[in-house]
Amino acid sequence: MRAPLIDRFGRRHTYLRISVTDRCNLRCTYCMPEEGIALASHSDLLTFEEISRVLQIFAEMGINKVRLTGGEPLLRKGLPNLISSISQTSGIDKVGLTTNGILLTDYAEPLRNAGLKSVNISLDTLNQDRFLQITRVGRIEKVLEGIEAAIAGAFSPIKINMVVMKDFNDDEISDFIEYFFEKPVHLRFIEFMPFRSNGWNRQKLIPAAAIRQIIGERFSFYA
């Protein structure tokens, strides 16, 4: 057993995020430029064997929860094999995935069989035109189908992440609550935050307190 991961504030860390690729099948305006992206070559990425070896060391330091991210992690070939290896690592209790959901319909069953427990799915609108304004490509139906596939696969928890932007999709907060209210998912409204050159400006920001106020004014259960 190695020494636990403790930061300078005395907090013990048990959670590790691993980015398995920098590639993505969407080009969300707040995350990635439409073109001219310098992507890592395949040889620059950690192999599954290397990831497993590194994770074993972290597990010996007290890490027990792992989340796979990207880019879009489902673009990494053979991902279920990696998840199977991680889920069998001594000390790892839970493996999660953050995805845009586009490929989830095809992967939900093999991911579940490999040992994936939880899924975070990014979705910022229920409107196809707005979806294209944000992502530049793709169909919102694929994401909604992916969410249903995750529900059918009994992943838990399933978290839907909506980045709220003023005068763009803030009018859909109530729509999201109504759409997902009876579904077994956790709905999370996230502040629009600066990230590299994502065109962030304060005028687009709606603070969490304002989001809570919007919800409280519309829904009595939150008042």
Short mmCIF file of C-alpha atoms in Angstrom, two decimals:
data_model
loop_
_atom_site.label_atom_id
_atom_site.label_comp_id
_atom_site.label_asym_id
_atom_site.label_seq_id
_atom_site.Cartn_x
_atom_site.Cartn_y
_atom_site.Cartn_z
CA MET A 1 0.00 0.00 0.00
CA ARG A 2 1.37 3.39 -1.02
CA ALA A 3 0.95 6.67 0.83
CA PRO A 4 -2.51 8.21 0.20
CA LEU A 5 -3.02 11.23 -2.06
CA ILE A 6 -3.38 14.21 0.28
CA ASP A 7 -3.17 17.78 -0.98
CA ARG A 8 -1.73 20.77 0.87
CA PHE A 9 -5.16 21.52 2.37
CA GLY A 10 -5.24 18.11 4.01
CA ARG A 11 -7.88 16.69 1.68
CA ARG A 12 -7.58 13.03 0.75
CA HIS A 13 -8.30 12.30 -2.92
CA THR A 14 -10.06 9.11 -4.00
CA TYR A 15 -11.32 10.15 -7.45
CA LEU A 16 -9.40 10.10 -10.75
CA ARG A 17 -10.39 11.41 -14.18
CA ILE A 18 -8.66 9.91 -17.21
CA SER A 19 -8.88 11.50 -20.67
CA VAL A 20 -8.60 8.65 -23.18
CA THR A 21 -8.70 10.82 -26.33
CA ASP A 22 -8.72 14.45 -27.44
CA ARG A 23 -10.93 13.68 -30.44
CA CYS A 24 -14.62 14.52 -30.57
CA ASN A 25 -17.44 14.00 -33.06
CA LEU A 26 -19.00 17.38 -32.13
CA ARG A 27 -17.56 20.89 -32.17
CA CYS A 28 -19.33 22.61 -29.30
CA THR A 29 -18.70 26.34 -29.41
CA TYR A 30 -17.78 26.61 -25.73
CA CYS A 31 -15.34 23.71 -25.91
CA MET A 32 -13.58 23.25 -29.25
CA PRO A 33 -12.83 25.28 -32.40
CA GLU A 34 -14.58 24.16 -35.58
CA GLU A 35 -11.29 23.47 -37.35
CA GLY A 36 -7.53 23.87 -37.06
CA ILE A 37 -7.24 21.64 -34.00
CA ALA A 38 -3.84 20.09 -33.31
CA LEU A 39 -4.81 16.58 -32.23
CA ALA A 40 -2.44 14.17 -30.53
CA SER A 41 -1.11 11.34 -32.65
CA HIS A 42 -2.10 7.81 -31.72
CA SER A 43 1.44 7.14 -30.52
CA ASP A 44 1.19 10.04 -28.06
CA LEU A 45 -1.80 8.52 -26.27
CA LEU A 46 -1.41 6.20 -23.33
CA THR A 47 -2.09 2.62 -24.35
CA PHE A 48 -4.71 0.65 -22.43
CA GLU A 49 -1.89 -1.31 -20.81
CA GLU A 50 -0.20 1.91 -19.69
CA ILE A 51 -3.47 3.31 -18.33
CA SER A 52 -4.06 0.09 -16.40
CA ARG A 53 -0.55 0.19 -14.93
CA VAL A 54 -0.87 3.82 -13.87
CA LEU A 55 -4.31 3.18 -12.41
CA GLN A 56 -3.01 0.29 -10.35
CA ILE A 57 -0.52 2.67 -8.74
CA PHE A 58 -3.25 5.21 -8.01
CA ALA A 59 -5.48 2.47 -6.59
CA GLU A 60 -2.69 1.59 -4.17
CA MET A 61 -2.74 5.26 -3.11
CA GLY A 62 -6.43 5.13 -2.26
CA ILE A 63 -8.15 5.98 -5.54
CA ASN A 64 -11.42 4.02 -5.71
CA LYS A 65 -13.46 5.92 -8.30
CA VAL A 66 -12.52 6.52 -11.94
CA ARG A 67 -14.20 8.62 -14.64
CA LEU A 68 -13.25 8.35 -18.31
CA THR A 69 -13.45 11.53 -20.38
CA GLY A 70 -12.19 13.01 -23.64
CA GLY A 71 -12.74 14.56 -26.13
CA GLU A 72 -15.46 12.02 -26.70
CA PRO A 73 -14.28 8.82 -24.99
CA LEU A 74 -16.52 6.55 -27.08
CA LEU A 75 -14.35 7.39 -30.10
CA ARG A 76 -11.48 5.46 -28.50
CA LYS A 77 -11.53 2.02 -30.11
CA GLY A 78 -11.92 -0.89 -27.72
CA LEU A 79 -13.09 1.26 -24.82
CA PRO A 80 -15.18 -1.56 -23.28
CA ASN A 81 -11.96 -3.57 -22.96
CA LEU A 82 -10.34 -0.75 -20.98
CA ILE A 83 -13.40 -0.43 -18.75
CA SER A 84 -13.34 -4.17 -18.10
CA SER A 85 -9.69 -3.94 -17.06
CA ILE A 86 -10.34 -0.93 -14.81
CA SER A 87 -13.39 -2.50 -13.15
CA GLN A 88 -11.31 -5.56 -12.28
CA THR A 89 -8.53 -3.50 -10.70
CA SER A 90 -8.24 -4.18 -6.99
CA GLY A 91 -9.49 -1.20 -5.00
CA ILE A 92 -11.56 0.38 -7.79
CA ASP A 93 -15.23 0.38 -6.79
CA LYS A 94 -16.81 2.51 -9.48
CA VAL A 95 -16.13 3.37 -13.12
CA GLY A 96 -17.99 6.27 -14.79
CA LEU A 97 -18.03 7.91 -18.22
CA THR A 98 -18.66 11.44 -19.49
CA THR A 99 -20.04 11.50 -23.05
CA ASN A 100 -22.01 13.61 -25.51
CA GLY A 101 -24.30 10.61 -26.00
CA ILE A 102 -24.10 10.47 -29.79
CA LEU A 103 -22.69 6.92 -29.82
CA LEU A 104 -24.25 5.70 -26.60
CA THR A 105 -27.06 3.73 -28.23
CA ASP A 106 -24.49 1.43 -29.83
CA TYR A 107 -22.23 1.19 -26.79
CA ALA A 108 -24.57 1.10 -23.77
CA GLU A 109 -24.86 -2.68 -23.56
CA PRO A 110 -21.16 -3.56 -24.04
CA LEU A 111 -20.17 -0.78 -21.64
CA ARG A 112 -22.54 -2.08 -18.99
CA ASN A 113 -21.32 -5.64 -19.50
CA ALA A 114 -17.74 -4.40 -19.13
CA GLY A 115 -18.48 -2.94 -15.70
CA LEU A 116 -19.37 0.71 -16.34
CA LYS A 117 -21.59 1.98 -13.53
CA SER A 118 -22.47 5.62 -14.18
CA VAL A 119 -22.83 7.99 -17.13
CA ASN A 120 -22.72 11.78 -17.45
CA ILE A 121 -24.31 13.03 -20.68
CA SER A 122 -23.88 16.56 -22.02
CA LEU A 123 -27.03 18.14 -23.47
CA ASP A 124 -27.58 21.90 -23.64
CA THR A 125 -30.86 22.18 -25.55
CA LEU A 126 -33.93 20.22 -26.62
CA ASN A 127 -34.16 22.18 -29.86
CA GLN A 128 -32.46 20.85 -33.00
CA ASP A 129 -31.66 24.29 -34.43
CA ARG A 130 -30.02 25.37 -31.19
CA PHE A 131 -28.27 22.03 -30.95
CA LEU A 132 -26.59 22.74 -34.28
CA GLN A 133 -25.69 26.27 -33.19
CA ILE A 134 -23.84 24.80 -30.20
CA THR A 135 -22.39 21.59 -31.64
CA ARG A 136 -22.12 22.66 -35.32
CA VAL A 137 -22.83 19.04 -36.36
CA GLY A 138 -25.03 16.11 -35.37
CA ARG A 139 -28.65 15.35 -34.53
CA ILE A 140 -30.18 15.83 -31.12
CA GLU A 141 -32.22 12.66 -31.62
CA LYS A 142 -29.03 10.61 -31.30
CA VAL A 143 -28.35 12.10 -27.87
CA LEU A 144 -31.92 11.55 -26.67
CA GLU A 145 -31.77 7.96 -27.93
CA GLY A 146 -28.47 7.55 -26.10
CA ILE A 147 -30.07 8.75 -22.87
CA GLU A 148 -32.86 6.20 -23.27
CA ALA A 149 -30.27 3.49 -23.93
CA ALA A 150 -28.48 4.47 -20.72
CA ILE A 151 -31.76 4.26 -18.81
CA ALA A 152 -32.52 0.86 -20.33
CA GLY A 153 -29.01 -0.25 -19.36
CA ALA A 154 -29.74 0.62 -15.71
CA PHE A 155 -26.70 2.84 -15.29
CA SER A 156 -26.77 4.69 -11.98
CA PRO A 157 -26.52 7.51 -11.62
CA ILE A 158 -27.25 8.98 -15.03
CA LYS A 159 -26.48 12.70 -14.97
CA ILE A 160 -27.61 15.14 -17.65
CA ASN A 161 -25.34 18.19 -17.79
CA MET A 162 -26.80 21.39 -19.27
CA VAL A 163 -24.51 24.41 -19.66
CA VAL A 164 -26.81 27.41 -19.19
CA MET A 165 -26.09 30.50 -21.32
CA LYS A 166 -27.96 33.78 -20.99
CA ASP A 167 -30.22 34.74 -23.90
CA PHE A 168 -29.48 31.45 -25.62
CA ASN A 169 -30.85 28.46 -23.74
CA ASP A 170 -31.80 29.85 -20.32
CA ASP A 171 -35.44 29.79 -21.46
CA GLU A 172 -35.20 25.98 -21.62
CA ILE A 173 -34.48 25.38 -17.94
CA SER A 174 -38.15 24.65 -17.26
CA ASP A 175 -38.38 22.52 -20.42
CA PHE A 176 -35.50 20.37 -19.23
CA ILE A 177 -37.08 19.84 -15.82
CA GLU A 178 -40.42 18.89 -17.36
CA TYR A 179 -38.82 16.58 -19.94
CA PHE A 180 -36.65 14.69 -17.47
CA PHE A 181 -38.80 14.96 -14.33
CA GLU A 182 -40.12 11.40 -14.41
CA LYS A 183 -36.99 9.83 -15.86
CA PRO A 184 -34.42 8.15 -13.56
CA VAL A 185 -31.74 10.78 -14.17
CA HIS A 186 -30.04 13.58 -12.25
CA LEU A 187 -30.40 16.93 -14.03
CA ARG A 188 -27.55 19.39 -13.48
CA PHE A 189 -27.49 23.02 -14.60
CA ILE A 190 -23.92 24.24 -15.04
CA GLU A 191 -22.57 27.79 -15.23
CA PHE A 192 -20.95 28.83 -18.51
CA MET A 193 -17.28 28.99 -17.61
CA PRO A 194 -14.16 30.24 -19.44
CA PHE A 195 -12.21 27.47 -21.16
CA ARG A 196 -9.29 28.20 -23.48
CA SER A 197 -10.62 30.30 -26.38
CA ASN A 198 -14.27 29.31 -26.07
CA GLY A 199 -15.68 32.78 -26.66
CA TRP A 200 -16.60 33.20 -23.01
CA ASN A 201 -17.91 36.53 -21.89
CA ARG A 202 -19.65 37.61 -18.73
CA GLN A 203 -22.81 38.60 -20.60
CA LYS A 204 -23.50 34.91 -21.27
CA LEU A 205 -23.05 33.91 -17.64
CA ILE A 206 -26.03 33.08 -15.45
CA PRO A 207 -24.83 32.46 -11.87
CA ALA A 208 -26.01 29.35 -10.05
CA ALA A 209 -28.05 31.51 -7.66
CA ALA A 210 -29.99 32.97 -10.60
CA ILE A 211 -30.61 29.49 -12.01
CA ARG A 212 -32.00 28.38 -8.65
CA GLN A 213 -34.25 31.45 -8.60
CA ILE A 214 -35.63 30.62 -12.05
CA ILE A 215 -36.41 27.08 -10.92
CA GLY A 216 -37.98 28.26 -7.66
CA GLU A 217 -40.27 30.72 -9.45
CA ARG A 218 -41.56 28.03 -11.80
CA PHE A 219 -41.68 24.90 -9.66
CA SER A 220 -43.23 24.78 -6.19
CA PHE A 221 -41.22 21.70 -5.18
CA TYR A 222 -38.07 23.83 -5.29
CA ALA A 223 -39.46 26.93 -3.59
#
